[in-house]
PDB file of C-alpha atoms and ligand atoms in Angstrom:
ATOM      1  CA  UNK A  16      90.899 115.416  87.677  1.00 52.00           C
ATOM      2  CA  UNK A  17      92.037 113.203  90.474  1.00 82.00           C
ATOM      3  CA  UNK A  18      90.102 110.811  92.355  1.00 95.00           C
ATOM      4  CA  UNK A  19      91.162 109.999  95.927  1.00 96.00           C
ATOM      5  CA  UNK A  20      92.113 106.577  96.436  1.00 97.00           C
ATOM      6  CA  UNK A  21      89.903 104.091  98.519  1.00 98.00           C
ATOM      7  CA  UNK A  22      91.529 101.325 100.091  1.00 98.00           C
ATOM      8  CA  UNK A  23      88.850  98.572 101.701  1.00 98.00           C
ATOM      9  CA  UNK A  24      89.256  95.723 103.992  1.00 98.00           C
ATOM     10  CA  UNK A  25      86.790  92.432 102.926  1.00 98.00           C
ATOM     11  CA  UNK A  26      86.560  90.466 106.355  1.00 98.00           C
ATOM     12  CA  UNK A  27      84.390  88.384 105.178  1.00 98.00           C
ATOM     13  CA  UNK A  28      82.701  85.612 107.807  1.00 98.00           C
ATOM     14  CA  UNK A  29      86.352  86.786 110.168  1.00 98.00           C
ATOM     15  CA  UNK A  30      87.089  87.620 113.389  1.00 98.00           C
ATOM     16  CA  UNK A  31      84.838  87.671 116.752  1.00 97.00           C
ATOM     17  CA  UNK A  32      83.097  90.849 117.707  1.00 98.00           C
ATOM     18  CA  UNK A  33      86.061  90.554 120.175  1.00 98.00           C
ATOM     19  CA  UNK A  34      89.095  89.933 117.528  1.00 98.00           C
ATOM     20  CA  UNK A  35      87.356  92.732 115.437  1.00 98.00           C
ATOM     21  CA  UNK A  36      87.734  95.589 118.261  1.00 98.00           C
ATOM     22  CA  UNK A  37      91.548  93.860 118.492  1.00 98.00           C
ATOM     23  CA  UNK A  38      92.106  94.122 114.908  1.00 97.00           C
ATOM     24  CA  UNK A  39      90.502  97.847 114.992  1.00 98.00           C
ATOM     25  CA  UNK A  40      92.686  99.026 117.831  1.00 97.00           C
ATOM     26  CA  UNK A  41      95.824  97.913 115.874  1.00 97.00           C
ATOM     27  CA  UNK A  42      94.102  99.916 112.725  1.00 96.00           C
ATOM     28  CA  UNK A  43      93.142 103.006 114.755  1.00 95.00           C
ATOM     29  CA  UNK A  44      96.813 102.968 115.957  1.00 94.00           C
ATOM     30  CA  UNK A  45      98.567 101.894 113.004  1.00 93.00           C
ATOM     31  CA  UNK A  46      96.514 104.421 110.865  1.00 90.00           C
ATOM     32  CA  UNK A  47      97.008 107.553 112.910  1.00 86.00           C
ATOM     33  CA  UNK A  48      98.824 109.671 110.304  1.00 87.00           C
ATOM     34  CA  UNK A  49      96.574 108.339 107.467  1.00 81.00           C
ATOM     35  CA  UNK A  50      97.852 109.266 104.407  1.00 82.00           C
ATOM     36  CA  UNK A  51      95.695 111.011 101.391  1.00 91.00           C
ATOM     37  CA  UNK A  52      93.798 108.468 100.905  1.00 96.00           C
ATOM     38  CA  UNK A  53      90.113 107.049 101.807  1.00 97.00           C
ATOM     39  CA  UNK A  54      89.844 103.734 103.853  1.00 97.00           C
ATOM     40  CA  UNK A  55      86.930 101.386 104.881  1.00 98.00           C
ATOM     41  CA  UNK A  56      86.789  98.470 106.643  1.00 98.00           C
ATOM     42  CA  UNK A  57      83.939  95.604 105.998  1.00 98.00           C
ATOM     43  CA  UNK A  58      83.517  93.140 109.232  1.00 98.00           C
ATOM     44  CA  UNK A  59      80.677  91.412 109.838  1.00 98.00           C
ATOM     45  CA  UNK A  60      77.206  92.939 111.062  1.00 97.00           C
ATOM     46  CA  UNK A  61      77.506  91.476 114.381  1.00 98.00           C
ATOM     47  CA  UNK A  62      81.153  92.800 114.572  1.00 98.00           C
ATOM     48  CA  UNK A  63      79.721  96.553 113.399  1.00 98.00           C
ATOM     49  CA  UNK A  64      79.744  97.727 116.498  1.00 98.00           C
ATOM     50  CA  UNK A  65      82.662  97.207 118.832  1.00 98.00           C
ATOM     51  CA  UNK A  66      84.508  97.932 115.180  1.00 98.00           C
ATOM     52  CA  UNK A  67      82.696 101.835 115.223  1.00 98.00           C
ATOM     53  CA  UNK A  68      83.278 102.231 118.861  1.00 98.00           C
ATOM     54  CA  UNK A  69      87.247 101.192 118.318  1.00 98.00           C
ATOM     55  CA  UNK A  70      87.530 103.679 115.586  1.00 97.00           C
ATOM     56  CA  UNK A  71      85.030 106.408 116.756  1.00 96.00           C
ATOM     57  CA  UNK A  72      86.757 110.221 115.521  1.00 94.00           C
ATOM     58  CA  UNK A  73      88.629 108.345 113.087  1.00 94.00           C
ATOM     59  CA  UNK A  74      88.198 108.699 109.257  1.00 94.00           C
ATOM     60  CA  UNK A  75      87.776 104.874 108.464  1.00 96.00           C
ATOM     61  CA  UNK A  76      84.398 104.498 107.129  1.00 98.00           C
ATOM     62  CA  UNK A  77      83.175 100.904 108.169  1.00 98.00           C
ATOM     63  CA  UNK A  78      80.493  99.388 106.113  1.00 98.00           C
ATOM     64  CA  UNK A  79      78.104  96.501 105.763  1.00 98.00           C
ATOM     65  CA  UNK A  80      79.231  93.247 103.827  1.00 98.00           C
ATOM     66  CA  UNK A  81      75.594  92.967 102.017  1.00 98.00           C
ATOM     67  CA  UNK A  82      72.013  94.257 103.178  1.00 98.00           C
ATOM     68  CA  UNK A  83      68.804  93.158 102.292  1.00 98.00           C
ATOM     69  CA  UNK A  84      66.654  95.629  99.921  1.00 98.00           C
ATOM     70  CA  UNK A  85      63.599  95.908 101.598  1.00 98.00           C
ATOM     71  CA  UNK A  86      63.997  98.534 104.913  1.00 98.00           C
ATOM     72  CA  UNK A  87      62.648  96.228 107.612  1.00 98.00           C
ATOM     73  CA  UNK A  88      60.004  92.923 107.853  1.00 98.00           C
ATOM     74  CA  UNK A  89      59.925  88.892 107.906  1.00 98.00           C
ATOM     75  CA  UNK A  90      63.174  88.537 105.959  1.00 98.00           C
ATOM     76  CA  UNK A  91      64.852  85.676 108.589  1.00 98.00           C
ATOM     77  CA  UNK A  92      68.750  86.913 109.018  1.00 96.00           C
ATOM     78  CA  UNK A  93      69.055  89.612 107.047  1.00 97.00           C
ATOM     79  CA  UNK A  94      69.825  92.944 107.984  1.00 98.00           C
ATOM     80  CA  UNK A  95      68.778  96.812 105.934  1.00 98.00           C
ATOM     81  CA  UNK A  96      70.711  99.729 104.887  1.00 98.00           C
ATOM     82  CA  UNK A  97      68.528 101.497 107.062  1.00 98.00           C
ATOM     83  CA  UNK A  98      70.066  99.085 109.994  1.00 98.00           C
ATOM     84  CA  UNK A  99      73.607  99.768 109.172  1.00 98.00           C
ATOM     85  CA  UNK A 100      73.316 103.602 108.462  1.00 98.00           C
ATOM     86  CA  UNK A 101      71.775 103.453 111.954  1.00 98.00           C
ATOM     87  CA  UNK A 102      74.495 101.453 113.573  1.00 98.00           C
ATOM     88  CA  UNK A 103      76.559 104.078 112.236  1.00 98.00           C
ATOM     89  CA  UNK A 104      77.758 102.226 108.799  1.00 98.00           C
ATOM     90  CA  UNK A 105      78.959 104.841 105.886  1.00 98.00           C
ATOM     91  CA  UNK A 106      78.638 102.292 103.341  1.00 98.00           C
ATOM     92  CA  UNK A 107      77.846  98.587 101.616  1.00 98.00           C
ATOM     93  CA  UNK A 108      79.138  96.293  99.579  1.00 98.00           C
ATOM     94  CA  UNK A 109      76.683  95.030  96.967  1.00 98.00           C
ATOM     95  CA  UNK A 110      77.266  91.659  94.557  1.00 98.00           C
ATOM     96  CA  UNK A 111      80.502  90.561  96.253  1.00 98.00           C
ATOM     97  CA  UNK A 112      81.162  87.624  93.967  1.00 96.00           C
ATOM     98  CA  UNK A 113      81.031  84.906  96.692  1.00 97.00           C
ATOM     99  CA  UNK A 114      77.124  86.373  97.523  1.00 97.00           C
ATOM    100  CA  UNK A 115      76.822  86.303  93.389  1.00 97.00           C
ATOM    101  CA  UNK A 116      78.041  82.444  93.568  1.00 95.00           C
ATOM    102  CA  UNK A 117      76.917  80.804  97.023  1.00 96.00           C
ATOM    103  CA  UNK A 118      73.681  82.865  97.550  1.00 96.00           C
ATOM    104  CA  UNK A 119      72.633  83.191  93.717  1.00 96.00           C
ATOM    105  CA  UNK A 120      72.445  87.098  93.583  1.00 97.00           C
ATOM    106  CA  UNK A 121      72.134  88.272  90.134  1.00 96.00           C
ATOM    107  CA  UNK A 122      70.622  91.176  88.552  1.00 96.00           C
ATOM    108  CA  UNK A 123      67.243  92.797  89.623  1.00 96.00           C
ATOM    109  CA  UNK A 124      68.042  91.829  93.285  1.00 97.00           C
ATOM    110  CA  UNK A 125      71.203  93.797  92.789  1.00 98.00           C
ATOM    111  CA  UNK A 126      70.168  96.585  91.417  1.00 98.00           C
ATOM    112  CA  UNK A 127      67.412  96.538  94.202  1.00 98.00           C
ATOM    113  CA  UNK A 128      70.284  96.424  96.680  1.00 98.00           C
ATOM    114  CA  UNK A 129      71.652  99.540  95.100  1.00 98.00           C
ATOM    115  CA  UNK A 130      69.033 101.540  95.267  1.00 97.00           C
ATOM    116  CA  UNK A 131      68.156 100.707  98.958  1.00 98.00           C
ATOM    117  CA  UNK A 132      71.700 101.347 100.024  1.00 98.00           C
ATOM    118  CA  UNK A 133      71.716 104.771  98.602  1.00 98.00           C
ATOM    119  CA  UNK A 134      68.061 105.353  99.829  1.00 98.00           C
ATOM    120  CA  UNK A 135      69.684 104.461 103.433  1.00 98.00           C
ATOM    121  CA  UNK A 136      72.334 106.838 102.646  1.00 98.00           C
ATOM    122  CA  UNK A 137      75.466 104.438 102.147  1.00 98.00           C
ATOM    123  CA  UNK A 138      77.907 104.523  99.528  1.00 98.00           C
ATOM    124  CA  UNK A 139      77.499 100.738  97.601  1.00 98.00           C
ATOM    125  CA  UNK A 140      80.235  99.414  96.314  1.00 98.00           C
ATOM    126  CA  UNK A 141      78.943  97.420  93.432  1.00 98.00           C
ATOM    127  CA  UNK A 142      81.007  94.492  93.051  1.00 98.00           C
ATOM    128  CA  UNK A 143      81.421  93.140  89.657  1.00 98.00           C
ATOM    129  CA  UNK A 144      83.975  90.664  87.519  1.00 98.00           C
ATOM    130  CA  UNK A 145      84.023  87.614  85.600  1.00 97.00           C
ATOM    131  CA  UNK A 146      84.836  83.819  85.832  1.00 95.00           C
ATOM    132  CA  UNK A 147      87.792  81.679  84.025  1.00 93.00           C
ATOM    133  CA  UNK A 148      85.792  80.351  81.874  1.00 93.00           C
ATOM    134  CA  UNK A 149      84.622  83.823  80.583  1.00 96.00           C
ATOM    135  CA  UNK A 150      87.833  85.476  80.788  1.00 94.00           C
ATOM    136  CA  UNK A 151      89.266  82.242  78.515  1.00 92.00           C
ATOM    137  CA  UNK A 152      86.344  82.457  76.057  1.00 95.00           C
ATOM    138  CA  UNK A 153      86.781  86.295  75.885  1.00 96.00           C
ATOM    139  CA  UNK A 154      83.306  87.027  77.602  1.00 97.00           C
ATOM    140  CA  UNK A 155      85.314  89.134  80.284  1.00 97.00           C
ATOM    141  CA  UNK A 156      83.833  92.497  78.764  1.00 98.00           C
ATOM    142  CA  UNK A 157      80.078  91.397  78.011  1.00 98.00           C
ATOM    143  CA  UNK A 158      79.848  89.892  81.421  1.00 98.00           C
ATOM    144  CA  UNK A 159      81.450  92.869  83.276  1.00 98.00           C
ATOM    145  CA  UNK A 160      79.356  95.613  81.609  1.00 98.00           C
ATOM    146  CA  UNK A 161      76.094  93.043  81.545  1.00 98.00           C
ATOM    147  CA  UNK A 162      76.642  93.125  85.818  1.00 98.00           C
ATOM    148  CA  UNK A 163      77.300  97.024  85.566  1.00 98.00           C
ATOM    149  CA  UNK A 164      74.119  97.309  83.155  1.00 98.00           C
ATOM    150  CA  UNK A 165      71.971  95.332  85.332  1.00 98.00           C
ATOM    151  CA  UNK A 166      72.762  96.764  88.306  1.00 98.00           C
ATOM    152  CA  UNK A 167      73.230 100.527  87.809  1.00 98.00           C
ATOM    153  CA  UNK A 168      72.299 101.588  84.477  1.00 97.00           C
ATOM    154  CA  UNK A 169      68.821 102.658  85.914  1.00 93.00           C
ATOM    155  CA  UNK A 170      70.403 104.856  87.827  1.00 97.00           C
ATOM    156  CA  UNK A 171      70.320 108.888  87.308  1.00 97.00           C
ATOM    157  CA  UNK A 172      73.505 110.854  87.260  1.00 97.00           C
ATOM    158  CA  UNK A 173      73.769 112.254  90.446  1.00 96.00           C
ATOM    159  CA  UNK A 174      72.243 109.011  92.251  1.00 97.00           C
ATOM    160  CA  UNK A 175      75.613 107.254  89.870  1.00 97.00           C
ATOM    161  CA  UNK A 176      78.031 109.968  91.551  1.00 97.00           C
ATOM    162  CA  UNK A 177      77.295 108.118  95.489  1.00 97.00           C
ATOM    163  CA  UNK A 178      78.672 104.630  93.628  1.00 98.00           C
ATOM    164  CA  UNK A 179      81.939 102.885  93.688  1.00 98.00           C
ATOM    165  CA  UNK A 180      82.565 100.293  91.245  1.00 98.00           C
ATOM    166  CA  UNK A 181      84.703  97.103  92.595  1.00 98.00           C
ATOM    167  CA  UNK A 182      86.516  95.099  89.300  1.00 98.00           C
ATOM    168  CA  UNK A 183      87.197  92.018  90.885  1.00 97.00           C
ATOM    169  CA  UNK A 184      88.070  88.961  88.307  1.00 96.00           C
ATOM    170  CA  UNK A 185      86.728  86.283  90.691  1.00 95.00           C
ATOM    171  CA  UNK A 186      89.350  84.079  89.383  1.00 93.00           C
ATOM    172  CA  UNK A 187      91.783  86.033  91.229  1.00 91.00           C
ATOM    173  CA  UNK A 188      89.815  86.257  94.648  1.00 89.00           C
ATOM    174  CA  UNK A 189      91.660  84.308  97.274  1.00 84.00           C
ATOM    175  CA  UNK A 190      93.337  82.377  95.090  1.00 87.00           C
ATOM    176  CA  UNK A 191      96.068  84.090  94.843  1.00 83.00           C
ATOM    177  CA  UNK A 192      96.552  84.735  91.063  1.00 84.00           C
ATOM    178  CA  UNK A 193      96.162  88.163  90.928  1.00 85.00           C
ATOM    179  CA  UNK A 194      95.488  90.425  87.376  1.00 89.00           C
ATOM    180  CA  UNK A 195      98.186  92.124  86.063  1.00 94.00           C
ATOM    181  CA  UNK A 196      98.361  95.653  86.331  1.00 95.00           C
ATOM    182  CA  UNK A 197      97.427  95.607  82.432  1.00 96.00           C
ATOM    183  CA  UNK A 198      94.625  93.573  82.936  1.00 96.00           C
ATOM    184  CA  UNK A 199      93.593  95.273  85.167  1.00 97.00           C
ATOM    185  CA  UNK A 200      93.677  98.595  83.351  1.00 98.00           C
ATOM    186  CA  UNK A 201      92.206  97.028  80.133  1.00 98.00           C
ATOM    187  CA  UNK A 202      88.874  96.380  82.313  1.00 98.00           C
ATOM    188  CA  UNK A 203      88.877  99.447  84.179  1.00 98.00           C
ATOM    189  CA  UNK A 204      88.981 101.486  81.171  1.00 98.00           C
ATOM    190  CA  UNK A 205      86.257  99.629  79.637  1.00 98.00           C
ATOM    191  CA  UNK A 206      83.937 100.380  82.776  1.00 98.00           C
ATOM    192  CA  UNK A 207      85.070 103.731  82.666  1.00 98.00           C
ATOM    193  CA  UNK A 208      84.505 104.304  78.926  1.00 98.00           C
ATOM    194  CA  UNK A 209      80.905 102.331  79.687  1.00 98.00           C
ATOM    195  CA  UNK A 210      80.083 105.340  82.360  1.00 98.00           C
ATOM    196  CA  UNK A 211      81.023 107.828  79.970  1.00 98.00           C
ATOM    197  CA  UNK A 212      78.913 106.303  77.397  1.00 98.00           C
ATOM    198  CA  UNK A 213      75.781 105.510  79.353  1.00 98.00           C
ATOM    199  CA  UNK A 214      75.830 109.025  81.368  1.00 98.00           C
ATOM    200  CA  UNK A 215      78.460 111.223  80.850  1.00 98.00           C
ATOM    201  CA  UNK A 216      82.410 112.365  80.328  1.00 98.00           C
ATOM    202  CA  UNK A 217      81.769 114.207  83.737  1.00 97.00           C
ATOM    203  CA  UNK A 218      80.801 110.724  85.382  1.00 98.00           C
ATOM    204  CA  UNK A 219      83.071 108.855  84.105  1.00 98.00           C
ATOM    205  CA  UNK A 220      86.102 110.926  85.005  1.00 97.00           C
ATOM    206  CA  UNK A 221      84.990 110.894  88.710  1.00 97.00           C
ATOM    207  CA  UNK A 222      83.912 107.443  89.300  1.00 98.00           C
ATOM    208  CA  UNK A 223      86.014 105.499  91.539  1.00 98.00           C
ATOM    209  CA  UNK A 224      87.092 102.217  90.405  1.00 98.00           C
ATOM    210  CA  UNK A 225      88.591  99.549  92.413  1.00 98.00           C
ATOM    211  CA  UNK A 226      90.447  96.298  91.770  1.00 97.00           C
ATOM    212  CA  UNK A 227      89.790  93.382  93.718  1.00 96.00           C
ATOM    213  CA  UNK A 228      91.059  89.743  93.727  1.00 95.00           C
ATOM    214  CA  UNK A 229      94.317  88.769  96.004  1.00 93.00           C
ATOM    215  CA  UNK A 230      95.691  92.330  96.307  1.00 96.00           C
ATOM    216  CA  UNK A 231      98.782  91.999  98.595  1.00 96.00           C
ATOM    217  CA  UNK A 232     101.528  94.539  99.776  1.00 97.00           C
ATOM    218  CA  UNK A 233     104.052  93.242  96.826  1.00 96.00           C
ATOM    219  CA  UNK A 234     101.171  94.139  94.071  1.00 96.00           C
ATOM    220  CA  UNK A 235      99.225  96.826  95.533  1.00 97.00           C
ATOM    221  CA  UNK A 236     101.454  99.813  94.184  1.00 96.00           C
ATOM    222  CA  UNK A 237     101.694  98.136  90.735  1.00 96.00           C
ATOM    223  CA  UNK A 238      98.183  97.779  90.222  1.00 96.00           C
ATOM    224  CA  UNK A 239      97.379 101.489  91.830  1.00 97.00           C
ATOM    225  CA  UNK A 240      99.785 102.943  89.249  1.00 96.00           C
ATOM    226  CA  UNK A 241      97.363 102.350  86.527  1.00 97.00           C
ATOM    227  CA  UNK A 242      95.328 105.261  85.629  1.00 97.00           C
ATOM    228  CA  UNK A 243      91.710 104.048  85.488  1.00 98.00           C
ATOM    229  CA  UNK A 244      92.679 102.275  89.208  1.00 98.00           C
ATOM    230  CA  UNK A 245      91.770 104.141  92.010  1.00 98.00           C
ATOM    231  CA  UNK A 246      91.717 101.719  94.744  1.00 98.00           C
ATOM    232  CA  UNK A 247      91.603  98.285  96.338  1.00 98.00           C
ATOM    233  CA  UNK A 248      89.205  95.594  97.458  1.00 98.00           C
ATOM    234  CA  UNK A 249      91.059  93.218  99.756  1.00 98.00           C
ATOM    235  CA  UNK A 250      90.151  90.453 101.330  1.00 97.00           C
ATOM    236  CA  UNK A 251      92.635  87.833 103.216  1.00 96.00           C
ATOM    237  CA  UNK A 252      95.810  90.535 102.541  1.00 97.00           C
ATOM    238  CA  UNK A 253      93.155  92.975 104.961  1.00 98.00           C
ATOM    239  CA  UNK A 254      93.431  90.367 108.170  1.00 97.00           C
ATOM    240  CA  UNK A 255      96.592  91.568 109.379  1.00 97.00           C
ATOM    241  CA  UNK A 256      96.909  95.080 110.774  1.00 97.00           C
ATOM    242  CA  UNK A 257     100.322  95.223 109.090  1.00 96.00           C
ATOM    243  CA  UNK A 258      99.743  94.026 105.782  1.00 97.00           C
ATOM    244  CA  UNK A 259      96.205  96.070 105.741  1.00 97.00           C
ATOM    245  CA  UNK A 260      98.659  98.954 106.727  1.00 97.00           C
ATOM    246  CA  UNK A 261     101.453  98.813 103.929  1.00 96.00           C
ATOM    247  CA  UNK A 262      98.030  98.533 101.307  1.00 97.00           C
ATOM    248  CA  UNK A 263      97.153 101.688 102.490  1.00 97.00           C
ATOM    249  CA  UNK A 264     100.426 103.403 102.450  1.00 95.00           C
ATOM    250  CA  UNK A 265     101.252 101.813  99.087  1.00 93.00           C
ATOM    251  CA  UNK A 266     102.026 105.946  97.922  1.00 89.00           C
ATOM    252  CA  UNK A 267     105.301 105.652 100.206  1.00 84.00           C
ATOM    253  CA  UNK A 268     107.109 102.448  99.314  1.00 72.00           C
TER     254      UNK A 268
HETATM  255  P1  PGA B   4      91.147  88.432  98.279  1.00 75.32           P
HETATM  256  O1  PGA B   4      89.593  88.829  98.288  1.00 75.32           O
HETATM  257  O2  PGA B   4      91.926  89.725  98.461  1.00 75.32           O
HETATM  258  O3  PGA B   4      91.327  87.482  99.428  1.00 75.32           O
HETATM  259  O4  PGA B   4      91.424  87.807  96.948  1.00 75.32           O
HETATM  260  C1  PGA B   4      89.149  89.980  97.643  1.00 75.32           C
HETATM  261  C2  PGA B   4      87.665  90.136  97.787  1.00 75.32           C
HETATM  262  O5  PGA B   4      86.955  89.119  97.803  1.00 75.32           O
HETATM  263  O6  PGA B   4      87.153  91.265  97.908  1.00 75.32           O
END
């Protein structure tokens, strides 16, 4: 079966509420005849809004960068799934690596994130990948499948089926040393084989799996041409209308 491709924009802590609605203009424009494929963008939550009005009867999805698990309360700067579905937010991404290392997110708290973003009604990304040092001492596997574990294996099928998975070695995010396409495949197929394991060969065949970590317009069709690859996490390479642009058209170069 085939899985449409999802390309997503990381803006991490970018652009104004003001540069956002530039940068979405330039999208909205740039992306007119989207191709066959699935796009989201990811500013930040005070951006949310001039972003959804700038690409309002568009098929971008725009999503949340993180939410907090519990739906409302004293939980100083932080902001629900209920709060973003409301803003108008389609989905969330959950365990971004730089939340996993500067904020200390880690396992129950993730898998609490999950299941409030898909009680809100978004689509989580779950965000998962492994350091140098475990790549280099051949951890890359048991640390992938641990965050997977952690995070989603409570989850029942059809909950599972409203999930993207996000591969994203962090020592490829911004730095750029990107995975080769192989590498990227070898992990992707382990995630994949761990779905079909865990729940079933129906689940596994139709999770989407992306690859994350310094994707560019040079690698993007390299990496997408691997079969357990169906889409791309980008961060800085997602700044630039242009370069955003030739990610998502990577089908016609
Ligand atoms: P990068 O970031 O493309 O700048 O490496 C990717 C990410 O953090 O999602």
């Amino acid at each position: 079966m085939s899985r449409r491709p999802l390309m997503a924009g990381n803006w991490k802590m970018n652009l104004t509420p003001a540069e956002a609605a530039e940068f979405a203009r330039g999208l909205r424009g740039a992306l007119l005849d989207l191709p066959a494929v699935d796009v989201a963008v990811f500013p930040t939550s005070l951006a949310i809004p001039a972003v959804l009005n700038e690409l309002a009867n568009t098929d971008v999805v725009v999503g949340g960068q993180d939410l907090h698990a519990e739906v409302k309360g004293a939980y100083t700067g932080n902001v629900s799934g209920e709060m973003l579905k409301s803003a108008g937010c389609g989905m969330a991404l959950i365990g971004h690596s730089e939340r996993r290392a500067y904020e200390g997110e880690a396992g129950e708290q993730l898998a609490n994130k999950a299941k409030a973003a898909l009680r809100a009604g978004l689509t989580p990304i779950f965000c998962v990948g492994e350091s140098l040092d475990e790549r280099e001492s051949g951890r890359t596997l048991d640390i992938v499948l641990g965050q997977l574990a952690d995070g989603l294996g409570w989850l029942t099928e059809s909950a599972l089926g409203k999930v993207v998975i996000a591969y994203e070695p962090v020592w490829a995010i911004g730095t750029g040393k990107v995975a080769s396409p192989e590498q990227a495949q070898e992990v992707h197929a382990a995630i994949r084989a761990w779905v079909g394991n865990t729940w079933s060969a129906g689940a596994a065949r139709s999770m989407r799996i992306l690859y994350g970590g310094s994707v560019k317009p040079a690698n993007v069709a390299g990496i997408m041409t691997q079969p357990d690859v169906d889409g791309a996490l980008v961060g800085g390479a997602a700044l630039k209308v242009d370069s955003f642009e030739a990610i998502v058209r990577f089908q016609e170069s």
